[in-house]
Amino acid sequence: MDTNIVMIGVWCMLLAFTLVSIPRIRAKATQKLPPGPFPLPIIGNIHKLGKHPHKSLANLAQVYGPIMRLKLGHMTTIVISSSTTARQVLRKQDIAFSNRPLPDAVRALDHNKYSAVWLPVGCQWRSLRKIMSTNIFTANKLDSNQHLRSQKVRDLITYCEKCSQTGEAVDIGGAAFLTSLNLMSNTIFSKDMIDSYENSEAKVFRDLVWNTMVEIGKCCERNLVQYN
């Protein structure tokens, strides 16, 4: 009996919350937003994603078009499923879509104020982008440093051959990370950040990068929960 009373109370609360939320949801739906499925209270359209979100989004795009609106909790999300539409948005509206939320993890030591990845679109961001596009990632610069990248690939092959001869297992993830790291450092600084595959600093640095990514993910999750 007590259980039934509790369940009835819960359902009554959900019904009351739904009746209160529907006018607000409809009012927001009148804003200039793309079409999309009607969101439920609290969860929005999360239930529409299912176990295979990419397939669910493709099916929804057949109904609502190449640009549609989804509510993930209380967060309004615009989904673009057409390559033509995405090209138009990224070329003509790139400034509007360039900024992104900043997780607390990337604010440590003010890294977000000096990184082109996290800086908002502005003078400093444009200056860094110009430096990279004119002095680092031009076709001539990349061609002139090609021998450095080729050497890093040869070093990886040599390391794998050495492990094969000694019967030692190859840490694929660690070797790929170190090679990618040195490819990047040679492109930017013409120097290896880690000089040897046996160097313990490689694992320390890889763990540091991995833990940073984990913390960024946790911060994004906490921010989403708080926002909802």
PDB file of N, CA and C in Angstrom, residues 123-222:
ATOM      1  N   CYS A 123      41.608  39.277 -31.830  1.00  0.00           N
ATOM      2  CA  CYS A 123      42.914  39.701 -32.353  1.00  0.00           C
ATOM      3  C   CYS A 123      44.012  38.696 -32.041  1.00  0.00           C
ATOM      4  N   GLN A 124      44.071  38.226 -30.782  1.00  0.00           N
ATOM      5  CA  GLN A 124      45.133  37.297 -30.406  1.00  0.00           C
ATOM      6  C   GLN A 124      44.991  35.979 -31.150  1.00  0.00           C
ATOM      7  N   TRP A 125      43.752  35.484 -31.264  1.00  0.00           N
ATOM      8  CA  TRP A 125      43.526  34.232 -31.982  1.00  0.00           C
ATOM      9  C   TRP A 125      43.915  34.365 -33.453  1.00  0.00           C
ATOM     10  N   ARG A 126      43.548  35.489 -34.051  1.00  0.00           N
ATOM     11  CA  ARG A 126      43.897  35.699 -35.454  1.00  0.00           C
ATOM     12  C   ARG A 126      45.409  35.803 -35.646  1.00  0.00           C
ATOM     13  N   SER A 127      46.108  36.426 -34.675  1.00  0.00           N
ATOM     14  CA  SER A 127      47.563  36.544 -34.782  1.00  0.00           C
ATOM     15  C   SER A 127      48.226  35.177 -34.724  1.00  0.00           C
ATOM     16  N   LEU A 128      47.796  34.351 -33.780  1.00  0.00           N
ATOM     17  CA  LEU A 128      48.367  33.002 -33.682  1.00  0.00           C
ATOM     18  C   LEU A 128      48.054  32.174 -34.920  1.00  0.00           C
ATOM     19  N   ARG A 129      46.842  32.305 -35.397  1.00  0.00           N
ATOM     20  CA  ARG A 129      46.465  31.554 -36.600  1.00  0.00           C
ATOM     21  C   ARG A 129      47.296  31.996 -37.798  1.00  0.00           C
ATOM     22  N   LYS A 130      47.549  33.307 -37.901  1.00  0.00           N
ATOM     23  CA  LYS A 130      48.348  33.815 -39.013  1.00  0.00           C
ATOM     24  C   LYS A 130      49.788  33.302 -38.926  1.00  0.00           C
ATOM     25  N   ILE A 131      50.339  33.281 -37.704  1.00  0.00           N
ATOM     26  CA  ILE A 131      51.706  32.781 -37.523  1.00  0.00           C
ATOM     27  C   ILE A 131      51.804  31.318 -37.958  1.00  0.00           C
ATOM     28  N   MET A 132      50.812  30.519 -37.545  1.00  0.00           N
ATOM     29  CA  MET A 132      50.842  29.100 -37.897  1.00  0.00           C
ATOM     30  C   MET A 132      50.666  28.890 -39.393  1.00  0.00           C
ATOM     31  N   SER A 133      49.761  29.642 -39.995  1.00  0.00           N
ATOM     32  CA  SER A 133      49.469  29.430 -41.419  1.00  0.00           C
ATOM     33  C   SER A 133      50.567  29.954 -42.331  1.00  0.00           C
ATOM     34  N   THR A 134      51.339  30.968 -41.880  1.00  0.00           N
ATOM     35  CA  THR A 134      52.367  31.560 -42.747  1.00  0.00           C
ATOM     36  C   THR A 134      53.780  31.070 -42.448  1.00  0.00           C
ATOM     37  N   ASN A 135      54.016  30.586 -41.216  1.00  0.00           N
ATOM     38  CA  ASN A 135      55.384  30.224 -40.838  1.00  0.00           C
ATOM     39  C   ASN A 135      55.587  28.751 -40.494  1.00  0.00           C
ATOM     40  N   ILE A 136      54.511  28.014 -40.270  1.00  0.00           N
ATOM     41  CA  ILE A 136      54.673  26.626 -39.838  1.00  0.00           C
ATOM     42  C   ILE A 136      54.043  25.646 -40.824  1.00  0.00           C
ATOM     43  N   PHE A 137      52.791  25.886 -41.194  1.00  0.00           N
ATOM     44  CA  PHE A 137      52.045  24.891 -41.949  1.00  0.00           C
ATOM     45  C   PHE A 137      51.879  25.262 -43.422  1.00  0.00           C
ATOM     46  N   THR A 138      52.742  26.087 -43.954  1.00  0.00           N
ATOM     47  CA  THR A 138      52.707  26.347 -45.392  1.00  0.00           C
ATOM     48  C   THR A 138      53.265  25.147 -46.151  1.00  0.00           C
ATOM     49  N   ALA A 139      52.917  25.037 -47.421  1.00  0.00           N
ATOM     50  CA  ALA A 139      53.376  23.902 -48.225  1.00  0.00           C
ATOM     51  C   ALA A 139      54.904  23.864 -48.307  1.00  0.00           C
ATOM     52  N   ASN A 140      55.535  25.025 -48.458  1.00  0.00           N
ATOM     53  CA  ASN A 140      56.997  25.070 -48.570  1.00  0.00           C
ATOM     54  C   ASN A 140      57.665  24.612 -47.272  1.00  0.00           C
ATOM     55  N   LYS A 141      57.125  25.082 -46.129  1.00  0.00           N
ATOM     56  CA  LYS A 141      57.705  24.692 -44.845  1.00  0.00           C
ATOM     57  C   LYS A 141      57.550  23.193 -44.613  1.00  0.00           C
ATOM     58  N   LEU A 142      56.387  22.662 -44.907  1.00  0.00           N
ATOM     59  CA  LEU A 142      56.160  21.231 -44.703  1.00  0.00           C
ATOM     60  C   LEU A 142      57.050  20.400 -45.628  1.00  0.00           C
ATOM     61  N   ASP A 143      57.225  20.863 -46.860  1.00  0.00           N
ATOM     62  CA  ASP A 143      58.095  20.129 -47.788  1.00  0.00           C
ATOM     63  C   ASP A 143      59.554  20.173 -47.331  1.00  0.00           C
ATOM     64  N   SER A 144      59.980  21.325 -46.809  1.00  0.00           N
ATOM     65  CA  SER A 144      61.377  21.441 -46.375  1.00  0.00           C
ATOM     66  C   SER A 144      61.662  20.579 -45.145  1.00  0.00           C
ATOM     67  N   ASN A 145      60.647  20.267 -44.366  1.00  0.00           N
ATOM     68  CA  ASN A 145      60.833  19.438 -43.167  1.00  0.00           C
ATOM     69  C   ASN A 145      60.426  17.989 -43.377  1.00  0.00           C
ATOM     70  N   GLN A 146      60.198  17.620 -44.602  1.00  0.00           N
ATOM     71  CA  GLN A 146      59.731  16.264 -44.866  1.00  0.00           C
ATOM     72  C   GLN A 146      60.746  15.218 -44.409  1.00  0.00           C
ATOM     73  N   HIS A 147      62.050  15.517 -44.566  1.00  0.00           N
ATOM     74  CA  HIS A 147      63.079  14.547 -44.178  1.00  0.00           C
ATOM     75  C   HIS A 147      63.041  14.280 -42.673  1.00  0.00           C
ATOM     76  N   LEU A 148      62.646  15.286 -41.877  1.00  0.00           N
ATOM     77  CA  LEU A 148      62.541  15.071 -40.433  1.00  0.00           C
ATOM     78  C   LEU A 148      61.419  14.097 -40.103  1.00  0.00           C
ATOM     79  N   ARG A 149      60.291  14.241 -40.766  1.00  0.00           N
ATOM     80  CA  ARG A 149      59.172  13.339 -40.522  1.00  0.00           C
ATOM     81  C   ARG A 149      59.477  11.936 -41.029  1.00  0.00           C
ATOM     82  N   SER A 150      60.164  11.869 -42.141  1.00  0.00           N
ATOM     83  CA  SER A 150      60.548  10.549 -42.663  1.00  0.00           C
ATOM     84  C   SER A 150      61.481   9.832 -41.698  1.00  0.00           C
ATOM     85  N   GLN A 151      62.364  10.589 -41.070  1.00  0.00           N
ATOM     86  CA  GLN A 151      63.294   9.996 -40.109  1.00  0.00           C
ATOM     87  C   GLN A 151      62.539   9.436 -38.902  1.00  0.00           C
ATOM     88  N   LYS A 152      61.505  10.112 -38.460  1.00  0.00           N
ATOM     89  CA  LYS A 152      60.731   9.629 -37.309  1.00  0.00           C
ATOM     90  C   LYS A 152      60.025   8.310 -37.639  1.00  0.00           C
ATOM     91  N   VAL A 153      59.546   8.181 -38.872  1.00  0.00           N
ATOM     92  CA  VAL A 153      58.925   6.930 -39.289  1.00  0.00           C
ATOM     93  C   VAL A 153      59.964   5.808 -39.337  1.00  0.00           C
ATOM     94  N   ARG A 154      61.169   6.125 -39.826  1.00  0.00           N
ATOM     95  CA  ARG A 154      62.238   5.121 -39.850  1.00  0.00           C
ATOM     96  C   ARG A 154      62.632   4.718 -38.428  1.00  0.00           C
ATOM     97  N   ASP A 155      62.643   5.680 -37.516  1.00  0.00           N
ATOM     98  CA  ASP A 155      62.954   5.354 -36.121  1.00  0.00           C
ATOM     99  C   ASP A 155      61.912   4.399 -35.539  1.00  0.00           C
ATOM    100  N   LEU A 156      60.663   4.599 -35.879  1.00  0.00           N
ATOM    101  CA  LEU A 156      59.605   3.710 -35.393  1.00  0.00           C
ATOM    102  C   LEU A 156      59.777   2.302 -35.943  1.00  0.00           C
ATOM    103  N   ILE A 157      60.105   2.209 -37.231  1.00  0.00           N
ATOM    104  CA  ILE A 157      60.322   0.887 -37.841  1.00  0.00           C
ATOM    105  C   ILE A 157      61.523   0.198 -37.201  1.00  0.00           C
ATOM    106  N   THR A 158      62.597   0.951 -36.958  1.00  0.00           N
ATOM    107  CA  THR A 158      63.793   0.388 -36.323  1.00  0.00           C
ATOM    108  C   THR A 158      63.478  -0.124 -34.919  1.00  0.00           C
ATOM    109  N   TYR A 159      62.681   0.633 -34.176  1.00  0.00           N
ATOM    110  CA  TYR A 159      62.302   0.220 -32.826  1.00  0.00           C
ATOM    111  C   TYR A 159      61.488  -1.073 -32.855  1.00  0.00           C
ATOM    112  N   CYS A 160      60.556  -1.182 -33.799  1.00  0.00           N
ATOM    113  CA  CYS A 160      59.752  -2.400 -33.908  1.00  0.00           C
ATOM    114  C   CYS A 160      60.624  -3.598 -34.304  1.00  0.00           C
ATOM    115  N   GLU A 161      61.581  -3.383 -35.204  1.00  0.00           N
ATOM    116  CA  GLU A 161      62.494  -4.468 -35.587  1.00  0.00           C
ATOM    117  C   GLU A 161      63.337  -4.921 -34.404  1.00  0.00           C
ATOM    118  N   LYS A 162      63.806  -3.976 -33.611  1.00  0.00           N
ATOM    119  CA  LYS A 162      64.609  -4.301 -32.431  1.00  0.00           C
ATOM    120  C   LYS A 162      63.799  -5.131 -31.440  1.00  0.00           C
ATOM    121  N   CYS A 163      62.563  -4.743 -31.216  1.00  0.00           N
ATOM    122  CA  CYS A 163      61.710  -5.503 -30.304  1.00  0.00           C
ATOM    123  C   CYS A 163      61.441  -6.901 -30.844  1.00  0.00           C
ATOM    124  N   SER A 164      61.283  -7.004 -32.159  1.00  0.00           N
ATOM    125  CA  SER A 164      61.053  -8.311 -32.776  1.00  0.00           C
ATOM    126  C   SER A 164      62.251  -9.234 -32.595  1.00  0.00           C
ATOM    127  N   GLN A 165      63.455  -8.686 -32.715  1.00  0.00           N
ATOM    128  CA  GLN A 165      64.663  -9.501 -32.575  1.00  0.00           C
ATOM    129  C   GLN A 165      64.893  -9.956 -31.142  1.00  0.00           C
ATOM    130  N   THR A 166      64.522  -9.125 -30.185  1.00  0.00           N
ATOM    131  CA  THR A 166      64.734  -9.472 -28.774  1.00  0.00           C
ATOM    132  C   THR A 166      63.530 -10.179 -28.164  1.00  0.00           C
ATOM    133  N   GLY A 167      62.431 -10.312 -28.918  1.00  0.00           N
ATOM    134  CA  GLY A 167      61.244 -10.969 -28.402  1.00  0.00           C
ATOM    135  C   GLY A 167      60.451 -10.109 -27.424  1.00  0.00           C
ATOM    136  N   GLU A 168      60.689  -8.819 -27.447  1.00  0.00           N
ATOM    137  CA  GLU A 168      59.998  -7.905 -26.541  1.00  0.00           C
ATOM    138  C   GLU A 168      58.700  -7.416 -27.169  1.00  0.00           C
ATOM    139  N   ALA A 169      57.638  -7.358 -26.367  1.00  0.00           N
ATOM    140  CA  ALA A 169      56.350  -6.889 -26.868  1.00  0.00           C
ATOM    141  C   ALA A 169      56.421  -5.390 -27.169  1.00  0.00           C
ATOM    142  N   VAL A 170      55.781  -4.983 -28.249  1.00  0.00           N
ATOM    143  CA  VAL A 170      55.766  -3.580 -28.648  1.00  0.00           C
ATOM    144  C   VAL A 170      54.535  -2.909 -28.057  1.00  0.00           C
ATOM    145  N   ASP A 171      54.771  -1.843 -27.341  1.00  0.00           N
ATOM    146  CA  ASP A 171      53.664  -1.035 -26.832  1.00  0.00           C
ATOM    147  C   ASP A 171      53.186  -0.146 -27.975  1.00  0.00           C
ATOM    148  N   ILE A 172      52.175  -0.621 -28.709  1.00  0.00           N
ATOM    149  CA  ILE A 172      51.728   0.084 -29.905  1.00  0.00           C
ATOM    150  C   ILE A 172      51.265   1.495 -29.563  1.00  0.00           C
ATOM    151  N   GLY A 173      50.474   1.605 -28.496  1.00  0.00           N
ATOM    152  CA  GLY A 173      49.962   2.920 -28.122  1.00  0.00           C
ATOM    153  C   GLY A 173      51.081   3.882 -27.759  1.00  0.00           C
ATOM    154  N   GLY A 174      52.049   3.412 -26.957  1.00  0.00           N
ATOM    155  CA  GLY A 174      53.162   4.265 -26.559  1.00  0.00           C
ATOM    156  C   GLY A 174      54.045   4.649 -27.724  1.00  0.00           C
ATOM    157  N   ALA A 175      54.319   3.679 -28.608  1.00  0.00           N
ATOM    158  CA  ALA A 175      55.172   3.967 -29.765  1.00  0.00           C
ATOM    159  C   ALA A 175      54.494   4.941 -30.721  1.00  0.00           C
ATOM    160  N   ALA A 176      53.203   4.746 -30.943  1.00  0.00           N
ATOM    161  CA  ALA A 176      52.472   5.655 -31.840  1.00  0.00           C
ATOM    162  C   ALA A 176      52.404   7.058 -31.246  1.00  0.00           C
ATOM    163  N   PHE A 177      52.191   7.141 -29.924  1.00  0.00           N
ATOM    164  CA  PHE A 177      52.128   8.451 -29.287  1.00  0.00           C
ATOM    165  C   PHE A 177      53.460   9.176 -29.387  1.00  0.00           C
ATOM    166  N   LEU A 178      54.560   8.473 -29.096  1.00  0.00           N
ATOM    167  CA  LEU A 178      55.876   9.113 -29.134  1.00  0.00           C
ATOM    168  C   LEU A 178      56.221   9.560 -30.558  1.00  0.00           C
ATOM    169  N   THR A 179      55.887   8.713 -31.543  1.00  0.00           N
ATOM    170  CA  THR A 179      56.158   9.087 -32.930  1.00  0.00           C
ATOM    171  C   THR A 179      55.363  10.323 -33.326  1.00  0.00           C
ATOM    172  N   SER A 180      54.082  10.353 -32.969  1.00  0.00           N
ATOM    173  CA  SER A 180      53.252  11.517 -33.288  1.00  0.00           C
ATOM    174  C   SER A 180      53.760  12.763 -32.584  1.00  0.00           C
ATOM    175  N   LEU A 181      54.190  12.585 -31.336  1.00  0.00           N
ATOM    176  CA  LEU A 181      54.706  13.725 -30.578  1.00  0.00           C
ATOM    177  C   LEU A 181      55.965  14.292 -31.221  1.00  0.00           C
ATOM    178  N   ASN A 182      56.878  13.417 -31.618  1.00  0.00           N
ATOM    179  CA  ASN A 182      58.110  13.881 -32.245  1.00  0.00           C
ATOM    180  C   ASN A 182      57.871  14.422 -33.656  1.00  0.00           C
ATOM    181  N   LEU A 183      56.890  13.867 -34.363  1.00  0.00           N
ATOM    182  CA  LEU A 183      56.535  14.439 -35.666  1.00  0.00           C
ATOM    183  C   LEU A 183      56.071  15.883 -35.509  1.00  0.00           C
ATOM    184  N   MET A 184      55.252  16.108 -34.487  1.00  0.00           N
ATOM    185  CA  MET A 184      54.747  17.461 -34.263  1.00  0.00           C
ATOM    186  C   MET A 184      55.855  18.401 -33.798  1.00  0.00           C
ATOM    187  N   SER A 185      56.680  17.921 -32.862  1.00  0.00           N
ATOM    188  CA  SER A 185      57.738  18.788 -32.341  1.00  0.00           C
ATOM    189  C   SER A 185      58.773  19.105 -33.413  1.00  0.00           C
ATOM    190  N   ASN A 186      59.031  18.162 -34.317  1.00  0.00           N
ATOM    191  CA  ASN A 186      59.967  18.434 -35.410  1.00  0.00           C
ATOM    192  C   ASN A 186      59.382  19.414 -36.416  1.00  0.00           C
ATOM    193  N   THR A 187      58.066  19.339 -36.617  1.00  0.00           N
ATOM    194  CA  THR A 187      57.422  20.276 -37.531  1.00  0.00           C
ATOM    195  C   THR A 187      57.485  21.692 -36.985  1.00  0.00           C
ATOM    196  N   ILE A 188      57.322  21.839 -35.656  1.00  0.00           N
ATOM    197  CA  ILE A 188      57.258  23.170 -35.055  1.00  0.00           C
ATOM    198  C   ILE A 188      58.634  23.656 -34.593  1.00  0.00           C
ATOM    199  N   PHE A 189      59.408  22.746 -33.925  1.00  0.00           N
ATOM    200  CA  PHE A 189      60.676  23.182 -33.318  1.00  0.00           C
ATOM    201  C   PHE A 189      61.914  22.582 -33.979  1.00  0.00           C
ATOM    202  N   SER A 190      61.716  21.657 -34.948  1.00  0.00           N
ATOM    203  CA  SER A 190      62.838  20.937 -35.574  1.00  0.00           C
ATOM    204  C   SER A 190      63.662  20.184 -34.538  1.00  0.00           C
ATOM    205  N   LYS A 191      62.999  19.628 -33.548  1.00  0.00           N
ATOM    206  CA  LYS A 191      63.687  18.918 -32.471  1.00  0.00           C
ATOM    207  C   LYS A 191      62.745  17.906 -31.847  1.00  0.00           C
ATOM    208  N   ASP A 192      63.330  16.768 -31.408  1.00  0.00           N
ATOM    209  CA  ASP A 192      62.536  15.747 -30.716  1.00  0.00           C
ATOM    210  C   ASP A 192      62.200  16.200 -29.300  1.00  0.00           C
ATOM    211  N   MET A 193      60.970  15.949 -28.885  1.00  0.00           N
ATOM    212  CA  MET A 193      60.622  16.187 -27.490  1.00  0.00           C
ATOM    213  C   MET A 193      61.062  15.021 -26.617  1.00  0.00           C
ATOM    214  N   ILE A 194      60.983  13.799 -27.166  1.00  0.00           N
ATOM    215  CA  ILE A 194      61.459  12.594 -26.468  1.00  0.00           C
ATOM    216  C   ILE A 194      62.479  11.935 -27.374  1.00  0.00           C
ATOM    217  N   ASP A 195      63.680  11.695 -26.861  1.00  0.00           N
ATOM    218  CA  ASP A 195      64.772  11.252 -27.723  1.00  0.00           C
ATOM    219  C   ASP A 195      64.868   9.746 -27.886  1.00  0.00           C
ATOM    220  N   SER A 196      64.102   8.966 -27.109  1.00  0.00           N
ATOM    221  CA  SER A 196      64.238   7.521 -27.195  1.00  0.00           C
ATOM    222  C   SER A 196      62.938   6.846 -26.813  1.00  0.00           C
ATOM    223  N   TYR A 197      62.640   5.706 -27.478  1.00  0.00           N
ATOM    224  CA  TYR A 197      61.431   4.952 -27.145  1.00  0.00           C
ATOM    225  C   TYR A 197      61.540   4.299 -25.770  1.00  0.00           C
ATOM    226  N   GLU A 198      62.774   4.107 -25.300  1.00  0.00           N
ATOM    227  CA  GLU A 198      62.961   3.516 -23.976  1.00  0.00           C
ATOM    228  C   GLU A 198      62.934   4.552 -22.859  1.00  0.00           C
ATOM    229  N   ASN A 199      62.851   5.819 -23.221  1.00  0.00           N
ATOM    230  CA  ASN A 199      62.882   6.895 -22.239  1.00  0.00           C
ATOM    231  C   ASN A 199      61.604   6.862 -21.401  1.00  0.00           C
ATOM    232  N   SER A 200      61.787   6.844 -20.076  1.00  0.00           N
ATOM    233  CA  SER A 200      60.628   6.800 -19.187  1.00  0.00           C
ATOM    234  C   SER A 200      59.808   8.082 -19.238  1.00  0.00           C
ATOM    235  N   GLU A 201      60.442   9.180 -19.692  1.00  0.00           N
ATOM    236  CA  GLU A 201      59.714  10.439 -19.786  1.00  0.00           C
ATOM    237  C   GLU A 201      58.585  10.361 -20.806  1.00  0.00           C
ATOM    238  N   ALA A 202      58.720   9.484 -21.800  1.00  0.00           N
ATOM    239  CA  ALA A 202      57.673   9.346 -22.805  1.00  0.00           C
ATOM    240  C   ALA A 202      56.378   8.872 -22.163  1.00  0.00           C
ATOM    241  N   LYS A 203      56.499   7.856 -21.294  1.00  0.00           N
ATOM    242  CA  LYS A 203      55.294   7.347 -20.627  1.00  0.00           C
ATOM    243  C   LYS A 203      54.720   8.383 -19.673  1.00  0.00           C
ATOM    244  N   VAL A 204      55.592   9.110 -18.980  1.00  0.00           N
ATOM    245  CA  VAL A 204      55.117  10.141 -18.055  1.00  0.00           C
ATOM    246  C   VAL A 204      54.349  11.214 -18.809  1.00  0.00           C
ATOM    247  N   PHE A 205      54.907  11.640 -19.944  1.00  0.00           N
ATOM    248  CA  PHE A 205      54.247  12.682 -20.726  1.00  0.00           C
ATOM    249  C   PHE A 205      52.934  12.179 -21.318  1.00  0.00           C
ATOM    250  N   ARG A 206      52.927  10.926 -21.783  1.00  0.00           N
ATOM    251  CA  ARG A 206      51.697  10.360 -22.335  1.00  0.00           C
ATOM    252  C   ARG A 206      50.615  10.277 -21.260  1.00  0.00           C
ATOM    253  N   ASP A 207      50.998   9.828 -20.057  1.00  0.00           N
ATOM    254  CA  ASP A 207      50.033   9.763 -18.954  1.00  0.00           C
ATOM    255  C   ASP A 207      49.515  11.147 -18.594  1.00  0.00           C
ATOM    256  N   LEU A 208      50.400  12.147 -18.665  1.00  0.00           N
ATOM    257  CA  LEU A 208      49.989  13.514 -18.358  1.00  0.00           C
ATOM    258  C   LEU A 208      48.946  14.001 -19.364  1.00  0.00           C
ATOM    259  N   VAL A 209      49.202  13.756 -20.648  1.00  0.00           N
ATOM    260  CA  VAL A 209      48.249  14.169 -21.683  1.00  0.00           C
ATOM    261  C   VAL A 209      46.933  13.424 -21.524  1.00  0.00           C
ATOM    262  N   TRP A 210      47.029  12.120 -21.254  1.00  0.00           N
ATOM    263  CA  TRP A 210      45.811  11.315 -21.098  1.00  0.00           C
ATOM    264  C   TRP A 210      44.998  11.785 -19.897  1.00  0.00           C
ATOM    265  N   ASN A 211      45.666  12.024 -18.775  1.00  0.00           N
ATOM    266  CA  ASN A 211      44.950  12.474 -17.576  1.00  0.00           C
ATOM    267  C   ASN A 211      44.317  13.849 -17.793  1.00  0.00           C
ATOM    268  N   THR A 212      45.013  14.716 -18.557  1.00  0.00           N
ATOM    269  CA  THR A 212      44.430  16.013 -18.869  1.00  0.00           C
ATOM    270  C   THR A 212      43.157  15.856 -19.678  1.00  0.00           C
ATOM    271  N   MET A 213      43.163  14.957 -20.666  1.00  0.00           N
ATOM    272  CA  MET A 213      41.982  14.711 -21.471  1.00  0.00           C
ATOM    273  C   MET A 213      40.847  14.148 -20.623  1.00  0.00           C
ATOM    274  N   VAL A 214      41.198  13.260 -19.678  1.00  0.00           N
ATOM    275  CA  VAL A 214      40.173  12.691 -18.793  1.00  0.00           C
ATOM    276  C   VAL A 214      39.533  13.789 -17.948  1.00  0.00           C
ATOM    277  N   GLU A 215      40.371  14.685 -17.403  1.00  0.00           N
ATOM    278  CA  GLU A 215      39.845  15.769 -16.568  1.00  0.00           C
ATOM    279  C   GLU A 215      38.979  16.722 -17.376  1.00  0.00           C
ATOM    280  N   ILE A 216      39.381  16.997 -18.628  1.00  0.00           N
ATOM    281  CA  ILE A 216      38.558  17.853 -19.486  1.00  0.00           C
ATOM    282  C   ILE A 216      37.193  17.216 -19.717  1.00  0.00           C
ATOM    283  N   GLY A 217      37.202  15.890 -19.954  1.00  0.00           N
ATOM    284  CA  GLY A 217      35.940  15.189 -20.137  1.00  0.00           C
ATOM    285  C   GLY A 217      35.065  15.234 -18.902  1.00  0.00           C
ATOM    286  N   LYS A 218      35.687  15.085 -17.722  1.00  0.00           N
ATOM    287  CA  LYS A 218      34.921  15.147 -16.473  1.00  0.00           C
ATOM    288  C   LYS A 218      34.348  16.537 -16.254  1.00  0.00           C
ATOM    289  N   CYS A 219      35.156  17.556 -16.567  1.00  0.00           N
ATOM    290  CA  CYS A 219      34.671  18.931 -16.404  1.00  0.00           C
ATOM    291  C   CYS A 219      33.497  19.206 -17.326  1.00  0.00           C
ATOM    292  N   CYS A 220      33.590  18.728 -18.579  1.00  0.00           N
ATOM    293  CA  CYS A 220      32.481  18.929 -19.515  1.00  0.00           C
ATOM    294  C   CYS A 220      31.231  18.229 -19.015  1.00  0.00           C
ATOM    295  N   GLU A 221      31.405  17.029 -18.456  1.00  0.00           N
ATOM    296  CA  GLU A 221      30.254  16.281 -17.933  1.00  0.00           C
ATOM    297  C   GLU A 221      29.639  16.994 -16.738  1.00  0.00           C
ATOM    298  N   ARG A 222      30.485  17.500 -15.827  1.00  0.00           N
ATOM    299  CA  ARG A 222      29.960  18.218 -14.657  1.00  0.00           C
ATOM    300  C   ARG A 222      29.256  19.502 -15.079  1.00  0.00           C
TER     301      ARG A 222
END
